[in-house]
PDB file of C-alpha atoms and ligand atoms in Angstrom:
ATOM      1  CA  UNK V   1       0.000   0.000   0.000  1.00 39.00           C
ATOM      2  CA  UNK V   2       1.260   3.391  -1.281  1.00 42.00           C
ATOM      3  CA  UNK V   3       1.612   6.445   1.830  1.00 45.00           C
ATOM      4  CA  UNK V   4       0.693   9.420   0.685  1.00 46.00           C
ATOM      5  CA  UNK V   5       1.662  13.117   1.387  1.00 45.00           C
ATOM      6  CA  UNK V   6       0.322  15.669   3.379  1.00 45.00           C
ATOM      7  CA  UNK V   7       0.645  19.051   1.701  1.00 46.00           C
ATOM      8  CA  UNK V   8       2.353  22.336   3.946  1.00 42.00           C
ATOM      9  CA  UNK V   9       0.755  25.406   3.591  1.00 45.00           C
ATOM     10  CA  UNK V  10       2.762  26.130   0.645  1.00 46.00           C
ATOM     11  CA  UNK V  11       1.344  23.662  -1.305  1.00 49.00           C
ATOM     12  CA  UNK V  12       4.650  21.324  -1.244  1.00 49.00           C
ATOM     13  CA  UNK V  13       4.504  18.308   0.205  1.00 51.00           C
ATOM     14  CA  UNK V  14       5.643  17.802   3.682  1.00 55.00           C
ATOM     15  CA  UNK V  15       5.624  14.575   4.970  1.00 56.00           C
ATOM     16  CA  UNK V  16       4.530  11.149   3.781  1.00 61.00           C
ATOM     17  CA  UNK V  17       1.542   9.640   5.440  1.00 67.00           C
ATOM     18  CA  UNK V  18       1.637   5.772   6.425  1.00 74.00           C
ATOM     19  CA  UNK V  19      -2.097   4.319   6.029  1.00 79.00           C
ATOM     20  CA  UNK V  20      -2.941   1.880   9.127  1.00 82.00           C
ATOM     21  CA  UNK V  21      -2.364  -1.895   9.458  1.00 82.00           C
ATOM     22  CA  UNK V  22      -5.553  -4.316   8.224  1.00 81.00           C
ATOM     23  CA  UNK V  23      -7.077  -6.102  11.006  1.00 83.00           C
ATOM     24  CA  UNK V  24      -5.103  -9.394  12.229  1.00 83.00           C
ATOM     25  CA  UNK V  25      -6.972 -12.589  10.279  1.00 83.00           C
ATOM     26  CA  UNK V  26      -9.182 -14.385  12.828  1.00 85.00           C
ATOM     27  CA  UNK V  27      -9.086 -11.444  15.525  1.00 86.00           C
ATOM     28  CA  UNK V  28     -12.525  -9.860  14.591  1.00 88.00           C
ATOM     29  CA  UNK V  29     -16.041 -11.151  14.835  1.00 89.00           C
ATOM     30  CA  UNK V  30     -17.131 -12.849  11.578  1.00 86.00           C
ATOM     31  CA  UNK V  31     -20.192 -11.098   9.267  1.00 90.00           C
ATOM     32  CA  UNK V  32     -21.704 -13.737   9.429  1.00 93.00           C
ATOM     33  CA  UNK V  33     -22.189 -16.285  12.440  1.00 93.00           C
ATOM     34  CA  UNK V  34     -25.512 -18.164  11.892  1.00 94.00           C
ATOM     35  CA  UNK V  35     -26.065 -18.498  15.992  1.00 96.00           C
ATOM     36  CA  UNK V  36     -25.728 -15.044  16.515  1.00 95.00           C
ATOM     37  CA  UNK V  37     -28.943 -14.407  14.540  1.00 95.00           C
ATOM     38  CA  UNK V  38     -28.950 -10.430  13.606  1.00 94.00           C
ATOM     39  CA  UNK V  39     -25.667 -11.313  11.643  1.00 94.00           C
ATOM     40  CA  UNK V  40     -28.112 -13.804   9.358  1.00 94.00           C
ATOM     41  CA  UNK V  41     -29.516 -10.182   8.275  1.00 93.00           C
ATOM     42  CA  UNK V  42     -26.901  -7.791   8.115  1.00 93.00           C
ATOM     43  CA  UNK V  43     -24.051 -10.066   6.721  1.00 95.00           C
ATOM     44  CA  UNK V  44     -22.820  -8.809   3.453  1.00 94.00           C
ATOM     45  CA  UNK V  45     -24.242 -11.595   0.577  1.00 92.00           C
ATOM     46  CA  UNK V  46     -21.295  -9.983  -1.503  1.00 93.00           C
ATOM     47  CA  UNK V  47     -17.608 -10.475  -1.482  1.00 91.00           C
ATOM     48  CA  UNK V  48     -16.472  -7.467  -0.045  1.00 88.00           C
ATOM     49  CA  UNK V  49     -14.214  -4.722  -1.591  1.00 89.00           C
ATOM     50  CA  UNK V  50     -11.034  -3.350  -0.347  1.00 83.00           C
ATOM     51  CA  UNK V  51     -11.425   0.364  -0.593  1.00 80.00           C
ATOM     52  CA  UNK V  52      -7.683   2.082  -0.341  1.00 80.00           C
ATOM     53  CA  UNK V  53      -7.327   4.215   2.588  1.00 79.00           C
ATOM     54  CA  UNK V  54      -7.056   7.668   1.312  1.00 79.00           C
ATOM     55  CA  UNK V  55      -5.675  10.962   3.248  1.00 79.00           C
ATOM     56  CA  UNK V  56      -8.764  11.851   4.923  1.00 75.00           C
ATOM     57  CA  UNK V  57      -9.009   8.775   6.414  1.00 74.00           C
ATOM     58  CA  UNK V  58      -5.706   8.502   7.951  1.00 74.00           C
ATOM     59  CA  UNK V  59      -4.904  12.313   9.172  1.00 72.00           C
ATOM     60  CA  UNK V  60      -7.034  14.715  10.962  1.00 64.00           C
ATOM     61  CA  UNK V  61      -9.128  14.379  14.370  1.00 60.00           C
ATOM     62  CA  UNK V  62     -12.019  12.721  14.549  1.00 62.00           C
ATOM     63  CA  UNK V  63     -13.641  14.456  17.640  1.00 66.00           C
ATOM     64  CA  UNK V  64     -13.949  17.734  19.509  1.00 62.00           C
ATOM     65  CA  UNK V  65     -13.346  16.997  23.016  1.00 56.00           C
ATOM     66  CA  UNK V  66     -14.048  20.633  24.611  1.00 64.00           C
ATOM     67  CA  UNK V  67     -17.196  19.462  26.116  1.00 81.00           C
ATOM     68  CA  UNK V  68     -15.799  16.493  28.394  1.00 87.00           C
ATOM     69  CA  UNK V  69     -16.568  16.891  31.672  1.00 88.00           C
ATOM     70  CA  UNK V  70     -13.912  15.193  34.524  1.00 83.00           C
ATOM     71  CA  UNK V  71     -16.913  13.946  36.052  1.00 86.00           C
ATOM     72  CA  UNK V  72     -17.920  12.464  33.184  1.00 94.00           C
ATOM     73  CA  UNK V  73     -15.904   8.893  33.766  1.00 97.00           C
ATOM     74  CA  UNK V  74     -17.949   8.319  37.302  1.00 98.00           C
ATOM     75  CA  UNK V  75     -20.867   6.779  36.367  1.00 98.00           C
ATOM     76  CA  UNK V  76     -21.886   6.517  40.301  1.00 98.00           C
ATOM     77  CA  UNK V  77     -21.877  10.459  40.349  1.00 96.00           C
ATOM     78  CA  UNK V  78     -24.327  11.349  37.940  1.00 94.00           C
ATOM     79  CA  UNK V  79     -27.902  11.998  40.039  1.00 95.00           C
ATOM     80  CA  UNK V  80     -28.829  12.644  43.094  1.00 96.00           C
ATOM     81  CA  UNK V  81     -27.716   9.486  44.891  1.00 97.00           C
ATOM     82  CA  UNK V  82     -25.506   6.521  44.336  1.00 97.00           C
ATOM     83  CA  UNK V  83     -26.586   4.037  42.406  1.00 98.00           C
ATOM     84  CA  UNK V  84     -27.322   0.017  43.940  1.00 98.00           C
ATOM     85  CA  UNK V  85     -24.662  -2.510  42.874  1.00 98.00           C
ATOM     86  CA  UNK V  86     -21.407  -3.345  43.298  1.00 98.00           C
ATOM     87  CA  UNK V  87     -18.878  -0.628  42.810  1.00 98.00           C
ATOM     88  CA  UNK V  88     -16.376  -0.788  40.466  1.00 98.00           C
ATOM     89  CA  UNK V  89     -12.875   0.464  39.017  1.00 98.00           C
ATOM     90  CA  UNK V  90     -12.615   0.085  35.341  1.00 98.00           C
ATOM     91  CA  UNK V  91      -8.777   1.074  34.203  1.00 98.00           C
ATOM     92  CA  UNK V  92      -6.254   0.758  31.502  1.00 98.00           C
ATOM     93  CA  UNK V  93      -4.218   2.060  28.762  1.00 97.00           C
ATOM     94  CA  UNK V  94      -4.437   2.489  25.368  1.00 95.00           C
ATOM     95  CA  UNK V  95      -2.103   1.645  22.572  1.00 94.00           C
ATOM     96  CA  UNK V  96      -1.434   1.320  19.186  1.00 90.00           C
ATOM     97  CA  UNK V  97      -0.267  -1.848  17.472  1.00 84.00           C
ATOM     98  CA  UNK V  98       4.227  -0.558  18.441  1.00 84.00           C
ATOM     99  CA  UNK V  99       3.065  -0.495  22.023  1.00 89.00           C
ATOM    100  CA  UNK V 100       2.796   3.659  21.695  1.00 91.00           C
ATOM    101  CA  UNK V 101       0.791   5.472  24.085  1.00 94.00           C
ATOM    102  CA  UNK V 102      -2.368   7.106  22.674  1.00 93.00           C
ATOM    103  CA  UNK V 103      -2.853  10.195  24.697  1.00 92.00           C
ATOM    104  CA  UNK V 104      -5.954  11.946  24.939  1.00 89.00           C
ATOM    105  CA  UNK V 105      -8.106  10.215  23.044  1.00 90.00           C
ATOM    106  CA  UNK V 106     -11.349   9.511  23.504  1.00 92.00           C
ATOM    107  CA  UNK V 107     -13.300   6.651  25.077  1.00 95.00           C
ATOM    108  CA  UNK V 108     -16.907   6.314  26.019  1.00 95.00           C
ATOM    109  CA  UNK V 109     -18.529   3.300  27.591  1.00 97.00           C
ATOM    110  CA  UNK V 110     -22.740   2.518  28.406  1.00 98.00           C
ATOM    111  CA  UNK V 111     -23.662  -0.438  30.167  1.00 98.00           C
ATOM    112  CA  UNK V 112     -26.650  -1.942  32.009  1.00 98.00           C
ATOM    113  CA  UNK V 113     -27.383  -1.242  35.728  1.00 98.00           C
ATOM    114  CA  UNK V 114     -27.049  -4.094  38.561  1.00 98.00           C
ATOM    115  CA  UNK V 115     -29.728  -5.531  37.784  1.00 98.00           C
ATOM    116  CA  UNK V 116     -29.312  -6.053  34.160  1.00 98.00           C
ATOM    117  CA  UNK V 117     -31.199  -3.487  32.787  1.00 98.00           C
ATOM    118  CA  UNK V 118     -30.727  -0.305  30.436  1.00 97.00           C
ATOM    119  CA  UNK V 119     -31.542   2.822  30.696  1.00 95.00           C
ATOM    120  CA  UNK V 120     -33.246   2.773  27.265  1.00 94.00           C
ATOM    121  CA  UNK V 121     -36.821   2.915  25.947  1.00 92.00           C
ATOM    122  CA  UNK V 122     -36.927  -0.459  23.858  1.00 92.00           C
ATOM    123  CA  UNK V 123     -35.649  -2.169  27.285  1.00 93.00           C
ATOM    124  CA  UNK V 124     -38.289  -4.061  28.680  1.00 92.00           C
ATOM    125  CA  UNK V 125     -36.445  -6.694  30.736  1.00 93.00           C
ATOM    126  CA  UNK V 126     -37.904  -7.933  33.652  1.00 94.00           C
ATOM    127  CA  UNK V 127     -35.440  -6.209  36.017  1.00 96.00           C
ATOM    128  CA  UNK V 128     -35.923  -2.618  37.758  1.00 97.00           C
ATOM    129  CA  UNK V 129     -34.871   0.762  36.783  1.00 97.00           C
ATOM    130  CA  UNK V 130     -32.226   2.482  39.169  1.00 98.00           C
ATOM    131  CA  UNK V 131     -32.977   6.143  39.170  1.00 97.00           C
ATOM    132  CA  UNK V 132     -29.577   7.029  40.159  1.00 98.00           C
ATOM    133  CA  UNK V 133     -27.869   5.227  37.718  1.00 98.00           C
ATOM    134  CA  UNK V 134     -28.218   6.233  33.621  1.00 97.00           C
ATOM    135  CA  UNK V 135     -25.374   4.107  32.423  1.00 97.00           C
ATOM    136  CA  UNK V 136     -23.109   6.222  30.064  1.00 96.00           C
ATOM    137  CA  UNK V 137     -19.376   7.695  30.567  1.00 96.00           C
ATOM    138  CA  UNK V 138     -16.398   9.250  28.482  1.00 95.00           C
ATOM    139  CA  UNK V 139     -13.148  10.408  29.484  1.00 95.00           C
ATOM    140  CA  UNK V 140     -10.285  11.235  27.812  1.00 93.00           C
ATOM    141  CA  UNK V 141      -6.997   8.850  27.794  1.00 95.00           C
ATOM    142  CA  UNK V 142      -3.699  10.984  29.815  1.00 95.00           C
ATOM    143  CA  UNK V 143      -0.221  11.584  28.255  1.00 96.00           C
ATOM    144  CA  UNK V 144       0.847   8.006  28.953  1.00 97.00           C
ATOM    145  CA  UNK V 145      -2.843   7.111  27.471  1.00 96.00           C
ATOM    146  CA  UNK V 146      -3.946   5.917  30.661  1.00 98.00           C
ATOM    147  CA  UNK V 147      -8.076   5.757  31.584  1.00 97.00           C
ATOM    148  CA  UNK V 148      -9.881   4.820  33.769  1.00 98.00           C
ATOM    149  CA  UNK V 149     -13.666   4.385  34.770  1.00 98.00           C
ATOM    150  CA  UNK V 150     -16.004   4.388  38.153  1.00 98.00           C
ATOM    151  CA  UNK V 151     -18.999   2.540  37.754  1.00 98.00           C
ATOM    152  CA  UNK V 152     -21.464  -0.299  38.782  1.00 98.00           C
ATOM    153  CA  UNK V 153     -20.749  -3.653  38.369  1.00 98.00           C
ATOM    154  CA  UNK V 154     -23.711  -4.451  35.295  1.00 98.00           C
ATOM    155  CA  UNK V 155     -25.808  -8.021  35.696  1.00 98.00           C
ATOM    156  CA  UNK V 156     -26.670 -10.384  32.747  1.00 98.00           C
ATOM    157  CA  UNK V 157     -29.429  -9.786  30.366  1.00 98.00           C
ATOM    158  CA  UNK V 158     -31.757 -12.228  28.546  1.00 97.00           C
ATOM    159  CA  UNK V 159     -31.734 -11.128  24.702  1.00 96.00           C
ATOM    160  CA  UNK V 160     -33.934 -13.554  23.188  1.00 94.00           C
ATOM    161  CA  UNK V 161     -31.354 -14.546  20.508  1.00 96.00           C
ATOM    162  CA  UNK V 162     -32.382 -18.024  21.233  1.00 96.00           C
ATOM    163  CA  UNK V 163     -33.930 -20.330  24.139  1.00 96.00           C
ATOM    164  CA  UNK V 164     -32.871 -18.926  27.333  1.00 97.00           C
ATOM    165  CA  UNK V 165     -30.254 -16.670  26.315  1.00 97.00           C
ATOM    166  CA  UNK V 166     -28.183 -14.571  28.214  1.00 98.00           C
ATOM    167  CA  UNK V 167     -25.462 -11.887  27.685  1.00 98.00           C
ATOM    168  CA  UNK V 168     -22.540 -12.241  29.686  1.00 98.00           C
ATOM    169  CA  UNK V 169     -21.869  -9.330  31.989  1.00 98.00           C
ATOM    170  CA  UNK V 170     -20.344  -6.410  29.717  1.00 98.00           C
ATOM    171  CA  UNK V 171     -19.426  -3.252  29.369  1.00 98.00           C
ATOM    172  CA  UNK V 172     -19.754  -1.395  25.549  1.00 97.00           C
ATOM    173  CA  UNK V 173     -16.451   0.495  24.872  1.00 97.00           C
ATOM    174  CA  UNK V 174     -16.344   3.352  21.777  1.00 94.00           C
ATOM    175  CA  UNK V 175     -12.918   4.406  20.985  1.00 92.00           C
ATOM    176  CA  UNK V 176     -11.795   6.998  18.085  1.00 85.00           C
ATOM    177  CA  UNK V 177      -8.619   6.865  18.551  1.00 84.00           C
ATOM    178  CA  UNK V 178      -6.292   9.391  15.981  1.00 82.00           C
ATOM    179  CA  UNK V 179      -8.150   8.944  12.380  1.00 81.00           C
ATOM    180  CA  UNK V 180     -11.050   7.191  11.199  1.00 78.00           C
ATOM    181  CA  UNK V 181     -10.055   4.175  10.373  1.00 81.00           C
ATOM    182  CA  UNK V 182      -8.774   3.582  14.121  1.00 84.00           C
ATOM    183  CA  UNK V 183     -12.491   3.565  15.671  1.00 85.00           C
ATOM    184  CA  UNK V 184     -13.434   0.724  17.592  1.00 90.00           C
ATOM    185  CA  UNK V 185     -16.280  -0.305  18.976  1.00 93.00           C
ATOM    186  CA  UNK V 186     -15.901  -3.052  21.652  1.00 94.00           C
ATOM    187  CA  UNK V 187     -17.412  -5.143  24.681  1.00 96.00           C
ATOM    188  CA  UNK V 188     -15.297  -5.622  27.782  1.00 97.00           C
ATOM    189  CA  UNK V 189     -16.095  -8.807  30.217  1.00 98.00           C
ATOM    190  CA  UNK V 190     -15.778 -10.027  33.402  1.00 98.00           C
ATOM    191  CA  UNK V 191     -13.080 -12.935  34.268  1.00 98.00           C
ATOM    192  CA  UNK V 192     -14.767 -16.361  35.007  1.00 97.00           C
ATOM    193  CA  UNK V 193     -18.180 -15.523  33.660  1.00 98.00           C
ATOM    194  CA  UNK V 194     -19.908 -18.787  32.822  1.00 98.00           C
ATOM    195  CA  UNK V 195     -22.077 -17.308  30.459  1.00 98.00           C
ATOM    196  CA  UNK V 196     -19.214 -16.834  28.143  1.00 97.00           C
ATOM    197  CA  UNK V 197     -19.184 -20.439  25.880  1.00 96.00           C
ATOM    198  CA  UNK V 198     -23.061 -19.759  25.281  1.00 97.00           C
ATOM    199  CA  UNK V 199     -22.741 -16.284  23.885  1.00 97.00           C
ATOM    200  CA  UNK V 200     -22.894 -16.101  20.047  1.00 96.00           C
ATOM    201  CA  UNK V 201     -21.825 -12.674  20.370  1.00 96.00           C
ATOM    202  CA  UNK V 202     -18.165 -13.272  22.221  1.00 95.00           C
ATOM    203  CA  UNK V 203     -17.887 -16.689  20.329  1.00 95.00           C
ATOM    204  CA  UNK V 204     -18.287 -15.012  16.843  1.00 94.00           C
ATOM    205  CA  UNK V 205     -14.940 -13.624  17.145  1.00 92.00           C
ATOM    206  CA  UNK V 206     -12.885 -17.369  15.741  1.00 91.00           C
ATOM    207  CA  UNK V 207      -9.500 -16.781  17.562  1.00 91.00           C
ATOM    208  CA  UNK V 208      -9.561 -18.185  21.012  1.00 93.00           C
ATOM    209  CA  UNK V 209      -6.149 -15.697  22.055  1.00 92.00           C
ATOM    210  CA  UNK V 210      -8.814 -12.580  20.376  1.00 91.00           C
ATOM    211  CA  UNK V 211     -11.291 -13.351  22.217  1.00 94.00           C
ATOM    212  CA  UNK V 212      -9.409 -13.644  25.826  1.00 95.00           C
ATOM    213  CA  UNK V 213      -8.358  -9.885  25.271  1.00 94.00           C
ATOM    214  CA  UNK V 214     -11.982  -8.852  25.826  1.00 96.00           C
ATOM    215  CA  UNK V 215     -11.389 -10.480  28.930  1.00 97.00           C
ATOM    216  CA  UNK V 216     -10.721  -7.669  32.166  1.00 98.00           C
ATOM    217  CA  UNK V 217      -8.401  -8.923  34.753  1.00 98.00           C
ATOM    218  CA  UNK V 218      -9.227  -8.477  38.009  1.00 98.00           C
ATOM    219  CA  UNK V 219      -6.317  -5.751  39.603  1.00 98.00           C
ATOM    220  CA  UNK V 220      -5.568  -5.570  42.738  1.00 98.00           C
ATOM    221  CA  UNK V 221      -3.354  -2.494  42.010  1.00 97.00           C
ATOM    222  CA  UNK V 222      -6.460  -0.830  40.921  1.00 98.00           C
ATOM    223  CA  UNK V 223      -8.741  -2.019  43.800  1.00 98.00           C
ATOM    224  CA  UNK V 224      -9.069   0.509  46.401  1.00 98.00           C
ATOM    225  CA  UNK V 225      -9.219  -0.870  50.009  1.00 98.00           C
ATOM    226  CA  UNK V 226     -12.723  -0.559  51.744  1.00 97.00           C
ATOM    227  CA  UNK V 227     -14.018   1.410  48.419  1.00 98.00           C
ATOM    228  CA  UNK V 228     -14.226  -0.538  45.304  1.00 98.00           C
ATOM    229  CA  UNK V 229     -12.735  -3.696  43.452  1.00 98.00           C
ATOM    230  CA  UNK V 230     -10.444  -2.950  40.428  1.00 98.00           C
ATOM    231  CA  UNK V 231     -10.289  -4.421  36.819  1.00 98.00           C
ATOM    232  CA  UNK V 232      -8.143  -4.129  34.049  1.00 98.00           C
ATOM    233  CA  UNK V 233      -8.888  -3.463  30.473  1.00 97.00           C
ATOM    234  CA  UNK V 234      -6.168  -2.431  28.115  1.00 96.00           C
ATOM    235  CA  UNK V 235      -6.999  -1.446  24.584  1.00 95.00           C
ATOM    236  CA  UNK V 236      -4.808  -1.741  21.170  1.00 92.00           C
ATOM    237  CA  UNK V 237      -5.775  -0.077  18.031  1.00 89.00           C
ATOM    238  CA  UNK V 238      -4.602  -0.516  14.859  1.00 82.00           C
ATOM    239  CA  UNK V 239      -1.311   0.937  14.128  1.00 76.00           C
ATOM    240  CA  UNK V 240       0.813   2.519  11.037  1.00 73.00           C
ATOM    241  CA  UNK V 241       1.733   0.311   8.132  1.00 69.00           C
ATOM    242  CA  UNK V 242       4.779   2.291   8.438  1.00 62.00           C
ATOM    243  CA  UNK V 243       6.286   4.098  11.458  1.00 54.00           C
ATOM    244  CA  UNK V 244       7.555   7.416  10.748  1.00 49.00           C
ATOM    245  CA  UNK V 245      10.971   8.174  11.981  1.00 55.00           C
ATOM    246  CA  UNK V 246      10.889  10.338  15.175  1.00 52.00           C
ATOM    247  CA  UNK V 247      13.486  13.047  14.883  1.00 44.00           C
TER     248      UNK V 247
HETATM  249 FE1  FE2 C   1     -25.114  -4.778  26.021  1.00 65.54          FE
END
């Protein structure tokens, strides 16, 4: 794959732009995974074309972040009270695919309350509502692109995929990391769920090693005594083709 250049304000070119690594075979979920039955749908019935990545795609931001609040990443903060369930630590870093730090860049996570239930209109589980608890955070990752997360520990669902099915315990992760083609949208679980080898949705993804990295460890580094319990969640996205020389 060619690079291509980015153009200096006087119209001559001033550095060559590497486009970002294709996806690892095996590591992401397959279009098509007959158990997971909304993939039956949307699966492409087309081979798919490989579109070149092209400068707008590889340079530029791909957020503003002016409006993040700090107290946007405590999800036990956000009404009037604390919400019920067991408090929680979500942290990690985020990196690229050379192990560099990606520093503030954006992350923003939703998740269902204790009881297994979202805050969401077409929600009609069987579980209760927590008034104090909505279920949505963002932060921004630090210099050594570093986040981390306060939150509820969410319950299991039932998502009628097929006979008495239930999501594992998860929480949704959005990153945009630097360009477009680095967005990833992700679920993190819980270590030693046994809802885990019935979930079409985790077992979709074919590589065994892939699908342990959605796996959070619990941290004891991160758990703070008499407060909360800690878990661990680090995050790679795709990285340069080509690393530039750092001068
Ligand atoms: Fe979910």
């Amino acid at each position: 794959m060619s690079s291509s250049l980015v153009q200096s304000e006087s119209g001559n070119p001033k550095r060559p732009v590497a486009p970002f690594r294709r996806h690892e075979p095996g590591t992401q979920p397959d279009y098509l995974y007959p158990a997971y039955r909304a993939t039956r749908l949307r699966a492409p019935s087309q081979p798919l074309i490989l579109l070149p990545q092209t400068l707008s795609e590889v340079t530029g931001r791909v957020f503003g972040h002016s409006s993040v609040h700090p107290n946007d990443r405590d999800l036990t903060l956000q009404h009037a009270s604390e919400p019920l369930g067991e408090r929680i630590i979500v942290r990690g870093r985020v990196v690229d695919g050379d192990g560099h730090a990606l520093s503030n860049s954006l992350i923003e996570i939703w998740q269902a309350n204790a009881a297994g239930r979202y805050a969401h209109a077409k929600d009609n589980h069987a579980a209760p509502l927590d008034p104090n608890f909505t279920g949505t955070g963002r932060t921004l990752t630090d210099n050594d692109g570093f986040y981390s997360f306060v939150t509820i520990k969410p319950g299991a669902y039932p998502w009628r995929n097929h006979d008495n099915a239930w999501r594992p315990a998860h929480i949704h992760f959005s990153l945009f990391g630097p360009a477009f083609v680095t967005r990833l949208i992700t679920q993190m679980y819980f270590p030693g769920d046994p809802l885990f080898a019935y979930d079409p949705i985790l077992q979709s993804i074919p590589d065994e090693r892939a699908r342990e990295r959605l796996v959070s460890k619990f941290d004891l580094e991160t758990t703070k005594p008499e407060w909360a319990l800690g878990y661990r969640f680090d995050i790679v996205l795709r990285g340069r083709e080509a690393t530039p020389f750092e001068r």
